[in-house]
Coordinates of C-alpha atoms (C1' of nucleotides) in Angstrom, one line a residue:
Chain O
M68 CA 22.3 10.0 34.5
G69 CA 20.2 12.8 36.8
T70 CA 19.6 14.5 33.9
N71 CA 15.5 14.6 34.5
H72 CA 14.7 16.6 32.2
T73 CA 11.1 18.6 33.7
K74 CA 9.8 19.1 30.3
G75 CA 6.9 18.0 29.6
P76 CA 4.6 17.2 33.3
T77 CA 1.8 17.8 30.7
V78 CA -0.7 15.4 29.6
P79 CA 1.0 14.6 25.7
I80 CA -2.4 13.6 24.5
T81 CA -0.9 13.2 20.9
P82 CA 2.5 11.9 21.1
L83 CA 5.6 13.4 20.4
Y84 CA 7.4 12.1 18.4
R85 CA 3.6 12.5 16.5
R86 CA 2.7 15.3 17.0
I87 CA 6.1 15.9 14.3
A88 CA 5.1 14.2 12.3
D89 CA 2.3 16.6 12.2
Q90 CA 4.6 18.8 11.3
L91 CA 6.3 17.8 9.1
R92 CA 4.0 16.2 7.2
E93 CA 1.9 19.7 6.8
E94 CA 5.4 21.4 5.6
I95 CA 4.8 19.2 3.1
T96 CA 2.4 19.0 1.2
S97 CA 1.8 22.2 1.9
G98 CA 4.1 22.8 -1.0
R99 CA 6.3 24.8 1.6
L100 CA 8.5 21.0 1.3
G101 CA 7.8 19.7 -2.8
P102 CA 8.8 16.9 -3.7
G103 CA 13.0 15.7 -4.4
S104 CA 14.1 18.7 -1.5
R105 CA 15.5 17.9 0.6
L106 CA 14.3 17.6 4.4
P107 CA 16.7 19.1 7.8
T108 CA 19.4 16.1 8.9
E109 CA 18.1 14.4 12.2
E110 CA 20.9 16.8 14.5
E111 CA 18.9 19.7 12.8
L112 CA 15.5 18.4 13.7
Q113 CA 16.4 17.6 17.0
Q114 CA 17.2 21.0 17.9
Q115 CA 14.4 22.7 16.3
H116 CA 12.6 20.5 18.4
G117 CA 14.2 22.2 22.0
G118 CA 16.5 19.3 21.5
V119 CA 14.5 16.0 21.7
S120 CA 16.4 13.1 21.0
R121 CA 17.3 11.4 18.1
N122 CA 14.8 8.2 18.5
T123 CA 12.3 10.9 18.8
I124 CA 12.6 12.1 15.3
R125 CA 13.4 8.9 14.1
N126 CA 10.3 8.0 15.1
A127 CA 8.6 10.7 13.7
L128 CA 10.7 10.3 10.3
R129 CA 9.5 6.5 9.6
E130 CA 5.5 7.5 10.5
L131 CA 6.1 9.7 7.6
A132 CA 7.9 7.0 5.2
A133 CA 5.4 4.7 6.0
E134 CA 2.8 6.5 4.7
G135 CA 5.0 6.5 1.4
L136 CA 5.7 10.6 1.7
I137 CA 9.4 10.5 2.3
E138 CA 12.3 8.7 1.4
T139 CA 15.6 8.3 3.1
A140 CA 19.1 7.5 2.2
T141 CA 22.3 7.0 4.4
R142 CA 24.5 9.5 4.3
R143 CA 22.6 11.8 1.8
G144 CA 19.6 12.6 4.3
T145 CA 15.8 12.6 4.1
F146 CA 13.9 13.4 1.1
V147 CA 10.7 14.2 0.1
R148 CA 9.0 11.7 -2.6
Q149 CA 8.4 12.5 -5.6
H150 CA 5.9 10.4 -7.6
R151 CA 7.6 11.1 -11.1
T152 CA 7.2 9.2 -13.7
L153 CA 3.5 8.1 -12.9
T154 CA 3.5 5.7 -16.4
Y155 CA -0.1 4.1 -16.1
H156 CA -0.7 0.8 -17.4
A157 CA -3.6 1.1 -18.8
V158 CA -5.8 -2.5 -19.4
S159 CA -8.3 -1.7 -22.3
A160 CA -11.5 -4.0 -21.4
E161 CA -11.5 -7.0 -24.1
R162 CA -13.9 -7.5 -26.7
A163 CA -14.5 -11.4 -27.7
D164 CA -14.3 -9.8 -31.3
R165 CA -10.0 -7.8 -31.1
P166 CA -8.6 -10.5 -27.8
S167 CA -5.6 -9.9 -27.7
S168 CA -2.0 -11.9 -26.5
E169 CA -1.4 -12.2 -23.8
G170 CA -0.8 -7.8 -22.5
R171 CA 2.8 -8.1 -24.9
D172 CA 2.4 -6.3 -27.5
A173 CA 0.1 -4.0 -25.9
F174 CA 2.7 -3.6 -23.7
Y175 CA 5.4 -3.0 -26.2
D176 CA 3.8 -0.9 -28.2
E177 CA 2.0 1.2 -24.5
V178 CA 6.4 1.4 -24.3
H179 CA 7.4 2.6 -27.3
A180 CA 4.5 4.9 -27.6
Q181 CA 5.9 6.5 -24.4
G182 CA 10.3 6.6 -26.1
R183 CA 11.0 3.7 -23.9
S184 CA 12.8 1.0 -23.9
P185 CA 10.6 -2.1 -23.1
S186 CA 12.1 -5.5 -21.6
Q187 CA 11.5 -9.2 -19.7
D188 CA 12.3 -12.2 -18.2
F189 CA 9.6 -15.0 -19.4
A190 CA 9.7 -18.7 -18.1
M191 CA 7.6 -21.1 -17.4
V192 CA 7.7 -24.5 -15.1
I193 CA 5.0 -26.9 -14.2
E194 CA 3.4 -27.0 -10.6
P195 CA 0.4 -27.7 -8.9
A196 CA -2.0 -25.5 -8.7
D197 CA -2.8 -23.6 -5.3
A198 CA -6.0 -22.8 -3.4
G199 CA -6.1 -19.7 -5.7
V200 CA -6.1 -20.7 -8.7
A201 CA -7.3 -24.7 -8.1
A202 CA -10.6 -22.5 -7.4
R203 CA -10.4 -20.1 -10.6
L204 CA -9.1 -22.4 -13.0
R205 CA -11.5 -24.7 -11.6
V206 CA -8.9 -27.7 -11.2
A207 CA -8.2 -29.6 -8.2
E208 CA -5.7 -28.0 -5.5
G209 CA -2.7 -29.6 -5.9
D210 CA -3.6 -30.7 -10.0
L211 CA -0.2 -29.9 -11.9
V212 CA -1.2 -26.8 -13.9
V213 CA 1.3 -24.7 -16.7
A214 CA 2.6 -21.2 -15.1
R215 CA 4.7 -18.7 -18.0
S216 CA 5.9 -16.2 -16.3
V217 CA 7.0 -12.6 -17.4
V218 CA 9.3 -9.9 -15.5
R219 CA 8.6 -6.9 -17.4
Y220 CA 10.6 -4.4 -17.2
V221 CA 11.5 -0.3 -17.9
D222 CA 14.5 1.0 -18.8
K223 CA 15.6 -1.9 -17.0
R224 CA 13.9 -0.8 -14.0
P225 CA 11.0 -3.6 -12.7
W226 CA 7.4 -2.5 -13.7
S227 CA 5.9 -5.6 -13.8
D228 CA 5.4 -9.5 -12.1
Q229 CA 3.1 -11.2 -14.0
I230 CA 2.6 -15.5 -13.7
S231 CA 0.2 -17.3 -16.0
Y232 CA -2.1 -20.3 -15.1
Y233 CA -3.1 -22.9 -18.2
A234 CA -4.8 -26.7 -17.3
M235 CA -2.7 -28.9 -18.6
D236 CA -5.2 -30.2 -21.3
I237 CA -5.2 -26.9 -22.8
A238 CA -2.1 -26.0 -22.7
E239 CA -0.9 -29.0 -24.5
Q240 CA -3.8 -28.9 -26.7
A241 CA -2.3 -24.9 -27.4
G242 CA 1.3 -25.7 -27.3
L243 CA 1.8 -24.0 -24.5
I244 CA 4.5 -26.1 -22.6
V245 CA 7.9 -24.1 -24.1
A246 CA 10.0 -22.2 -22.1
Q247 CA 10.1 -19.4 -24.2
D248 CA 7.8 -16.2 -25.2
I249 CA 5.2 -17.5 -27.7
P250 CA 6.2 -14.3 -30.4
D251 CA 1.7 -15.3 -31.6
G252 CA 0.1 -14.4 -27.4
T253 CA -0.9 -17.5 -25.6
V254 CA -5.2 -16.0 -26.4
R255 CA -3.8 -17.1 -30.4
A256 CA -2.5 -20.6 -29.5
M257 CA -5.3 -21.4 -27.4
A258 CA -8.3 -20.2 -29.9
R259 CA -6.4 -21.8 -32.3
A260 CA -7.0 -24.5 -30.3
G261 CA -10.3 -24.4 -30.2
H262 CA -10.3 -22.7 -27.2
E263 CA -11.4 -19.2 -28.1
E264 CA -11.9 -16.3 -24.3
V265 CA -15.1 -14.5 -24.5
G266 CA -14.9 -13.4 -21.5
V267 CA -13.0 -12.3 -18.3
V268 CA -13.2 -11.6 -14.6
D269 CA -11.1 -9.3 -13.5
E270 CA -10.2 -8.7 -9.3
I271 CA -8.2 -5.8 -8.0
T272 CA -6.6 -5.4 -4.7
S273 CA -4.0 -4.1 -3.1
R274 CA -1.3 -4.9 -0.6
M275 CA 2.4 -3.9 1.4
P276 CA 4.7 -6.5 0.0
T277 CA 6.6 -9.3 1.1
P278 CA 10.6 -8.4 1.3
E279 CA 11.0 -11.0 -1.6
E280 CA 8.7 -9.7 -4.0
A281 CA 9.8 -6.1 -2.5
R282 CA 12.8 -6.7 -4.7
V283 CA 11.6 -8.1 -7.5
L284 CA 10.6 -5.9 -7.8
D285 CA 12.6 -3.0 -6.7
I286 CA 10.1 -1.3 -4.3
T287 CA 12.9 0.4 -1.9
A288 CA 10.9 2.4 -0.6
A289 CA 8.8 2.1 2.5
G290 CA 5.3 2.5 2.0
V291 CA 4.7 2.1 -1.2
P292 CA 2.4 -1.6 -2.2
V293 CA 1.5 -3.2 -4.4
L294 CA -1.5 -3.5 -6.7
L295 CA -2.8 -7.2 -7.5
Y296 CA -3.9 -7.8 -10.1
W297 CA -6.2 -11.1 -11.3
R298 CA -7.6 -12.2 -14.7
T299 CA -9.6 -14.8 -15.0
T300 CA -10.7 -15.6 -18.9
Y301 CA -13.7 -18.2 -19.8
S302 CA -14.7 -19.5 -23.0
T303 CA -17.9 -20.5 -22.7
S304 CA -18.0 -23.5 -21.4
R305 CA -14.9 -23.4 -18.6
P306 CA -12.6 -20.9 -17.5
L307 CA -9.5 -20.7 -19.7
R308 CA -6.6 -18.5 -18.5
V309 CA -5.8 -16.9 -14.2
T310 CA -3.5 -14.1 -14.9
R311 CA -2.0 -12.7 -11.5
T312 CA -0.4 -9.6 -11.9
M313 CA 1.4 -7.1 -9.0
F314 CA 2.1 -4.0 -9.9
P315 CA 3.8 -1.4 -7.8
A316 CA 0.9 0.9 -7.1
D317 CA 3.3 4.0 -6.8
R318 CA 4.1 3.5 -10.5
N319 CA 0.7 2.3 -12.0
C320 CA -2.6 2.6 -12.2
I321 CA -4.9 0.6 -14.0
V322 CA -7.1 1.8 -16.2
Y323 CA -10.7 0.0 -17.8
E324 CA -12.6 2.2 -20.2
L325 CA -16.1 0.6 -20.9
G326 CA -18.5 2.0 -23.9
E327 CA -19.2 4.3 -26.2
L328 CA -15.8 6.9 -25.6
V329 CA -16.1 9.5 -28.0
A330 CA -16.5 12.2 -25.7
Y331 CA -13.6 11.1 -24.3
H332 CA -10.7 10.3 -27.4
E333 CA -11.6 14.0 -28.5
G334 CA -10.4 15.1 -25.5
L335 CA -6.9 15.2 -24.9
R336 CA -5.8 12.0 -23.4
V337 CA -5.4 13.7 -19.7
T338 CA -2.9 11.5 -18.3
V339 CA -3.0 13.9 -14.6
D340 CA -1.1 11.8 -11.9
Q341 CA -3.6 9.9 -9.9
D342 CA -4.1 12.3 -6.1
Q343 CA -1.2 10.0 -5.9
A344 CA 0.7 12.9 -4.9
R345 CA -3.0 13.9 -2.4
Chain R
M1102 CA 27.4 2.5 31.4
G1103 CA 31.0 0.7 30.5
T1104 CA 29.5 -2.7 29.3
N1105 CA 31.2 -2.8 26.5
H1106 CA 29.7 -6.2 24.9
T1107 CA 31.7 -7.4 23.1
K1108 CA 29.2 -8.9 20.9
G1109 CA 29.3 -8.7 17.2
P1110 CA 32.6 -8.3 15.7
T1111 CA 30.9 -10.5 12.9
V1112 CA 29.1 -9.2 9.8
P1113 CA 25.9 -8.9 10.0
I1114 CA 24.8 -9.2 6.6
T1115 CA 21.6 -8.3 7.0
P1116 CA 20.4 -6.9 10.3
L1117 CA 19.4 -8.7 13.4
Y1118 CA 16.5 -6.6 13.4
R1119 CA 15.4 -8.3 10.0
R1120 CA 16.9 -11.5 10.5
I1121 CA 14.8 -11.6 13.5
A1122 CA 11.7 -9.9 11.7
D1123 CA 12.4 -13.0 8.9
Q1124 CA 12.2 -15.7 11.3
L1125 CA 8.9 -14.0 12.8
R1126 CA 7.7 -13.6 9.0
E1127 CA 8.3 -17.0 8.7
E1128 CA 6.7 -18.6 11.0
I1129 CA 3.2 -16.5 10.5
T1130 CA 3.5 -17.4 6.7
S1131 CA 4.1 -20.8 7.5
G1132 CA 1.0 -21.4 9.0
R1133 CA 2.1 -22.3 12.3
L1134 CA 1.4 -19.3 13.8
G1135 CA -2.5 -18.9 12.3
P1136 CA -4.6 -16.1 12.3
G1137 CA -6.1 -14.9 15.5
S1138 CA -3.1 -16.3 17.2
R1139 CA -0.5 -14.1 19.9
L1140 CA 2.7 -13.5 19.7
P1141 CA 5.1 -14.2 22.7
T1142 CA 5.6 -10.8 24.5
E1143 CA 8.6 -8.8 23.8
E1144 CA 10.1 -10.1 26.9
E1145 CA 10.1 -13.8 25.6
L1146 CA 11.0 -12.3 22.6
Q1147 CA 14.7 -10.9 23.8
Q1148 CA 15.3 -14.2 25.6
Q1149 CA 14.5 -16.4 22.6
H1150 CA 17.1 -14.4 20.3
G1151 CA 19.9 -14.4 23.3
G1152 CA 19.0 -11.3 25.1
V1153 CA 18.5 -8.7 22.4
S1154 CA 17.8 -5.4 23.2
R1155 CA 13.4 -4.4 23.0
N1156 CA 14.4 -1.6 20.8
T1157 CA 15.5 -4.7 18.7
I1158 CA 13.0 -6.9 18.8
R1159 CA 10.1 -3.5 18.7
N1160 CA 12.0 -2.9 14.4
A1161 CA 11.1 -6.4 14.3
L1162 CA 7.9 -6.0 15.1
R1163 CA 8.0 -3.2 13.4
E1164 CA 9.0 -4.0 9.9
L1165 CA 5.9 -7.3 10.1
A1166 CA 3.5 -4.5 11.1
A1167 CA 4.6 -2.5 7.8
E1168 CA 3.2 -5.7 5.7
G1169 CA 0.4 -6.1 7.1
L1170 CA 1.1 -9.5 9.1
I1171 CA 1.0 -8.6 12.6
E1172 CA -0.9 -6.2 14.9
T1173 CA -0.4 -4.4 18.6
A1174 CA -2.3 -4.4 20.9
T1175 CA -1.2 -2.9 24.7
R1176 CA -1.3 -4.4 27.5
R1177 CA -3.0 -7.6 25.2
G1178 CA 0.3 -8.2 23.6
T1179 CA 0.9 -8.5 19.3
F1180 CA -1.5 -10.5 17.1
V1181 CA -1.0 -12.6 13.2
R1182 CA -3.4 -10.2 11.3
Q1183 CA -6.7 -12.4 10.9
H1184 CA -8.4 -10.8 7.2
R1185 CA -11.3 -12.3 8.0
T1186 CA -14.2 -11.0 6.5
L1187 CA -12.8 -10.3 3.0
T1188 CA -15.7 -9.2 1.4
Y1189 CA -14.9 -7.9 -2.4
H1190 CA -16.9 -5.3 -3.7
A1191 CA -18.0 -5.8 -7.0
V1192 CA -17.8 -3.9 -9.9
S1193 CA -19.6 -5.0 -11.8
A1194 CA -19.3 -3.3 -16.0
E1195 CA -21.3 -0.9 -16.3
R1196 CA -23.1 -1.0 -19.7
A1197 CA -25.3 1.6 -21.4
D1198 CA -28.2 -0.2 -21.5
R1199 CA -27.9 -0.8 -17.8
P1200 CA -27.1 2.2 -15.9
S1201 CA -26.8 1.8 -12.2
S1202 CA -27.9 4.9 -10.1
E1203 CA -24.9 5.6 -8.7
G1204 CA -24.3 2.4 -7.0
R1205 CA -26.1 3.3 -4.2
D1206 CA -28.8 0.2 -4.5
A1207 CA -25.8 -2.0 -5.3
F1208 CA -24.3 -1.4 -2.6
Y1209 CA -27.0 -2.6 -0.4
D1210 CA -28.2 -4.9 -2.3
E1211 CA -25.1 -6.6 -2.3
V1212 CA -24.0 -6.6 0.9
H1213 CA -28.2 -6.9 2.5
A1214 CA -27.8 -10.2 -0.1
Q1215 CA -24.6 -11.3 2.6
G1216 CA -27.4 -10.5 5.9
R1217 CA -25.5 -7.3 6.7
S1218 CA -27.1 -4.1 8.0
P1219 CA -25.8 -0.7 5.1
S1220 CA -25.8 2.8 6.4
Q1221 CA -23.9 5.5 5.2
D1222 CA -23.6 9.4 5.6
F1223 CA -24.4 12.0 2.6
A1224 CA -23.2 15.5 2.3
M1225 CA -23.4 18.0 -1.0
V1226 CA -20.9 20.7 -0.8
I1227 CA -20.4 23.4 -3.7
E1228 CA -16.8 23.4 -3.4
P1229 CA -13.9 25.4 -6.7
A1230 CA -12.5 21.8 -9.0
D1231 CA -9.5 21.0 -8.0
A1232 CA -6.4 20.0 -10.5
G1233 CA -8.2 16.6 -10.8
V1234 CA -11.3 16.9 -11.2
A1235 CA -11.1 19.8 -13.5
A1236 CA -9.0 17.9 -15.7
R1237 CA -11.4 15.4 -15.3
L1238 CA -14.9 16.9 -15.7
R1239 CA -13.4 19.1 -17.9
V1240 CA -14.0 22.5 -16.7
A1241 CA -10.9 24.3 -15.7
E1242 CA -9.4 24.6 -12.2
G1243 CA -11.5 26.6 -9.8
D1244 CA -14.5 26.3 -11.3
L1245 CA -17.4 25.6 -9.2
V1246 CA -18.6 22.2 -9.2
V1247 CA -21.4 20.2 -7.1
A1248 CA -19.7 17.5 -4.5
R1249 CA -22.1 15.2 -2.9
S1250 CA -20.2 12.6 -1.1
V1251 CA -20.6 9.7 0.8
V1252 CA -19.2 7.3 3.4
R1253 CA -21.2 4.0 2.9
Y1254 CA -20.4 1.8 6.3
V1255 CA -21.6 -2.5 7.1
D1256 CA -22.4 -3.2 10.2
K1257 CA -21.3 0.0 11.6
R1258 CA -17.6 -0.2 10.1
P1259 CA -16.5 2.6 7.2
W1260 CA -16.5 1.1 4.2
S1261 CA -16.0 2.9 1.2
D1262 CA -15.8 6.5 1.2
Q1263 CA -17.1 8.0 -1.9
I1264 CA -17.7 11.1 -3.2
S1265 CA -19.0 12.4 -7.3
Y1266 CA -18.6 15.6 -8.9
Y1267 CA -20.8 17.3 -11.0
A1268 CA -20.1 20.7 -13.6
M1269 CA -22.7 23.0 -13.5
D1270 CA -24.5 22.8 -15.3
I1271 CA -25.2 19.7 -15.7
A1272 CA -26.6 19.8 -12.0
E1273 CA -29.0 23.0 -12.3
Q1274 CA -30.7 21.5 -15.2
A1275 CA -30.9 18.1 -13.4
G1276 CA -31.5 19.0 -10.0
L1277 CA -28.6 17.4 -7.8
I1278 CA -28.8 21.0 -5.8
V1279 CA -30.4 19.5 -3.3
A1280 CA -29.0 18.3 0.2
Q1281 CA -30.2 14.5 0.2
D1282 CA -29.9 12.0 -1.3
I1283 CA -31.8 11.4 -4.2
P1284 CA -33.4 8.3 -3.9
D1285 CA -33.1 7.4 -7.8
G1286 CA -29.9 7.8 -8.7
T1287 CA -28.6 10.8 -9.8
V1288 CA -27.7 9.3 -12.5
R1289 CA -31.3 8.1 -13.4
A1290 CA -31.8 11.7 -12.7
M1291 CA -28.9 13.6 -15.3
A1292 CA -30.5 10.7 -18.0
R1293 CA -33.8 12.4 -16.8
A1294 CA -32.3 15.8 -18.6
G1295 CA -31.0 14.9 -21.3
H1296 CA -27.5 14.2 -20.3
E1297 CA -27.7 9.7 -20.9
E1298 CA -24.4 8.3 -19.9
V1299 CA -22.8 6.1 -22.4
G1300 CA -19.2 5.6 -20.9
V1301 CA -17.4 5.4 -18.1
V1302 CA -12.9 5.3 -17.7
D1303 CA -12.2 3.6 -14.3
E1304 CA -8.7 4.8 -13.0
I1305 CA -7.8 2.3 -10.1
T1306 CA -4.7 2.9 -8.2
S1307 CA -3.5 2.7 -4.3
R1308 CA -1.6 4.5 -2.0
M1309 CA -1.0 4.5 1.7
P1310 CA -3.8 6.1 3.8
T1311 CA -3.1 9.7 5.5
P1312 CA -4.0 9.4 9.0
E1313 CA -7.2 11.6 8.7
E1314 CA -7.9 9.4 5.3
A1315 CA -7.7 6.1 8.0
R1316 CA -9.1 7.8 10.6
V1317 CA -11.9 8.0 8.1
L1318 CA -12.6 4.7 7.0
D1319 CA -11.5 3.1 10.8
I1320 CA -7.8 1.8 9.7
T1321 CA -6.5 1.6 12.7
A1322 CA -3.7 -1.4 12.0
A1323 CA -0.8 -0.3 10.1
G1324 CA 0.6 -2.1 7.0
V1325 CA -2.8 -1.6 5.1
P1326 CA -3.3 0.8 2.8
V1327 CA -6.3 2.8 0.4
L1328 CA -7.4 0.8 -3.1
L1329 CA -8.7 4.8 -4.7
Y1330 CA -10.8 4.2 -7.4
W1331 CA -11.8 7.1 -10.0
R1332 CA -14.4 7.0 -12.2
T1333 CA -15.3 8.8 -15.6
T1334 CA -18.7 8.8 -16.8
Y1335 CA -19.9 10.6 -21.0
S1336 CA -22.4 11.4 -22.5
T1337 CA -22.0 11.2 -26.1
S1338 CA -21.0 14.6 -25.8
R1339 CA -18.8 15.5 -22.8
P1340 CA -18.2 15.1 -19.1
L1341 CA -21.0 13.9 -17.0
R1342 CA -19.2 13.1 -13.3
V1343 CA -16.0 12.0 -11.7
T1344 CA -16.9 9.6 -8.8
R1345 CA -13.6 8.8 -6.7
T1346 CA -13.8 6.0 -4.4
M1347 CA -11.7 4.8 -1.4
F1348 CA -12.1 2.1 0.3
P1349 CA -9.5 0.1 2.5
A1350 CA -7.4 -2.3 1.0
D1351 CA -7.2 -5.5 3.5
R1352 CA -11.7 -5.5 3.8
N1353 CA -11.6 -4.5 -0.6
C1354 CA -11.2 -5.6 -4.2
I1355 CA -14.0 -4.3 -7.0
V1356 CA -14.3 -6.9 -9.8
Y1357 CA -15.0 -6.2 -13.5
E1358 CA -16.6 -8.8 -15.1
L1359 CA -16.8 -8.4 -19.4
G1360 CA -17.8 -10.3 -22.0
E1361 CA -19.6 -13.5 -21.5
L1362 CA -19.0 -15.6 -18.7
V1363 CA -21.9 -18.1 -19.2
A1364 CA -18.9 -20.7 -18.3
Y1365 CA -18.2 -18.3 -15.1
H1366 CA -22.0 -18.2 -13.2
E1367 CA -22.4 -22.2 -14.6
G1368 CA -19.6 -22.9 -12.0
L1369 CA -20.1 -22.3 -8.2
R1370 CA -19.3 -17.9 -7.2
V1371 CA -15.8 -19.3 -6.2
T1372 CA -14.9 -16.0 -3.7
V1373 CA -11.9 -17.0 -2.3
D1374 CA -9.2 -14.6 -0.5
Q1375 CA -7.5 -12.9 -3.5
D1376 CA -4.0 -14.0 -2.2
Q1377 CA -4.7 -11.3 0.7
A1378 CA -2.8 -13.9 3.3
R1379 CA -0.3 -14.4 1.4
Chain V
dG1315 C1' 42.3 8.8 -6.3
dG1316 C1' 42.4 9.0 -1.3
dT1317 C1' 40.8 11.3 3.3
dG1318 C1' 37.6 12.7 5.9
dA1319 C1' 33.9 14.6 7.9
dT1320 C1' 28.5 13.9 7.6
dT1321 C1' 24.7 11.7 8.2
dT1322 C1' 21.7 8.2 8.4
dG1323 C1' 21.4 2.0 9.8
dT1324 C1' 22.3 -0.8 14.3
dG1325 C1' 22.1 -1.8 18.5
dC1326 C1' 23.0 -1.6 23.2
dG1327 C1' 20.2 0.5 27.6
dT1328 C1' 17.0 2.2 31.2
dA1329 C1' 12.9 4.6 32.9
dT1330 C1' 9.0 6.3 33.4
dG1331 C1' 3.6 6.2 31.2
dT1332 C1' -1.2 3.3 30.0
dA1333 C1' -4.0 0.8 29.4
dT1334 C1' -5.7 -3.6 30.4
dT1335 C1' -6.8 -7.9 33.0
Chain H
dT571 C1' -5.6 -2.9 43.5
dA572 C1' -1.7 -5.0 41.2
dA573 C1' 0.6 -6.5 37.5
dT574 C1' 1.3 -7.3 32.3
dA575 C1' 2.6 -5.6 28.7
dC576 C1' 2.8 -2.5 24.6
dA577 C1' 4.1 2.8 24.0
dT578 C1' 7.5 6.6 24.3
dA579 C1' 10.7 9.3 25.8
dC580 C1' 15.5 9.5 26.6
dG581 C1' 20.4 8.0 26.2
dC582 C1' 24.6 6.3 24.2
dA583 C1' 28.3 4.1 21.3
dC584 C1' 30.2 2.2 16.7
dA585 C1' 28.6 0.9 12.1
dA586 C1' 28.3 1.9 6.7
dA587 C1' 27.4 4.9 2.7
dT588 C1' 28.7 9.0 1.1
dC589 C1' 30.9 13.9 0.0
dA590 C1' 33.3 17.2 -0.2
dC591 C1' 38.2 18.2 -0.4

DNA sequence: GGTGATTTGTGCGTATGTATT
DNA sequence: TAATACATACGCACAAATCAC
């Protein structure tokens, strides 16, 4: 009540909780608090900073969590996040002479090569095209399109959420309207029906996930964005496919390899973590 | 003080602040609260939800801010963020027969074409290579490399933060150790010195910015990640250049156009916003 | 395998500062 | 100048999850 602790009559140009956050951040980025190490408890932090209120400490911690630097676990404490298993998701540039099969084989190969176990959930629905899909597929908004979705897992952990859209006529001709995975790949199925992919346009951006997206991709920590990756493929005459893939950004990296890369492949394939650890 | 408000004896499976956030999110995503529109004040929200505490409302709002959905301004209120000027940053796939000049011309053309004014701050320093640069450039960590950095602006607003690294010997031969922009482009300068870029490896990822990065890129709102884009280029025998570019993710999109795209260019170039608005 | 202690999660209340209208 | 509305900071209480014994 009357406890006026006349402590800060000075003008704290930067707020208290932010100064505390700055101090902790420095501990982390400098390496004194390495990945996986535990921070002091909230109460300890209160005392270390001259008995500030718990809310102030929590504000500071929330700041760092939003930056993706730490994560908290009830009862266990607060920990420096480790951007561990930074398996990178390579997207090789598709070439006209080597069409991939919707990436499925590539995914399996990639994951198997790393000694981990891939799996996936598949679904097919027919639905009206929203604005984004309609514009890319060049159909009218609301036209029915075939949507084939795959959620991929590595060691039972969700890795990517992908959905591909096809115009009705092409889907019918290529036999894509089946509620199962197409072993051979939809790309080859379309090619057999006379629709060969000869060019692609990729759009890559990023944003924070919705709670639903975070749930699907098992993003538990705050401060982890998703990578949004749209691929539109074309035959010589029209768009064939629109694929929208969402990745948790802390576990993935999109890689393009273009041109002559003998010099690249000669050297050892270095998979440095992409500056995630700052 | 002894006001024990025996209000919630029930088990609120989802916390109160989260339910309030869910409700507000629905208002926004459904469009009832459009971009730019103002939310009720915190006090109004308290009343609308049966007189909950202000902290609870603020928790809900912080949730939405961290998702990039809203932003708050002292005294003015809380607003639905508008992912407005979604100018997209096109990165055309470089081809061996058409090397670009470090992107500078491309940037100027791109921005000018949209009737906006580009500008940039340039700097050159010689510094030891960190682990990421060293591995990509295939020099030893700590070896001195030439770093040429550019911060690009569109209408005086920061757009990207880019820094390119060159091995010392190549930089000397190509005359890159000058503290000015090279009008012709460093790529052509290297080519003249016998180091021609014939292949590139791009790595794209995303994370939340550090406060310093947010300051440089003028990212004021919470919940806005940055796109991290590494390009390593190769001659037939070795890595030539490592370029690290950082973009605010809410204003940028990286685009690749690969293969034959007559069908794409025939149709109007649709620049749909990339699902940023959900 | 339960019990208690620890630690974060949620929610309440209050006061004052600061920027803007 | 005054009022408004968000920002920061203090305090408290209890719940829930987990770890150690």
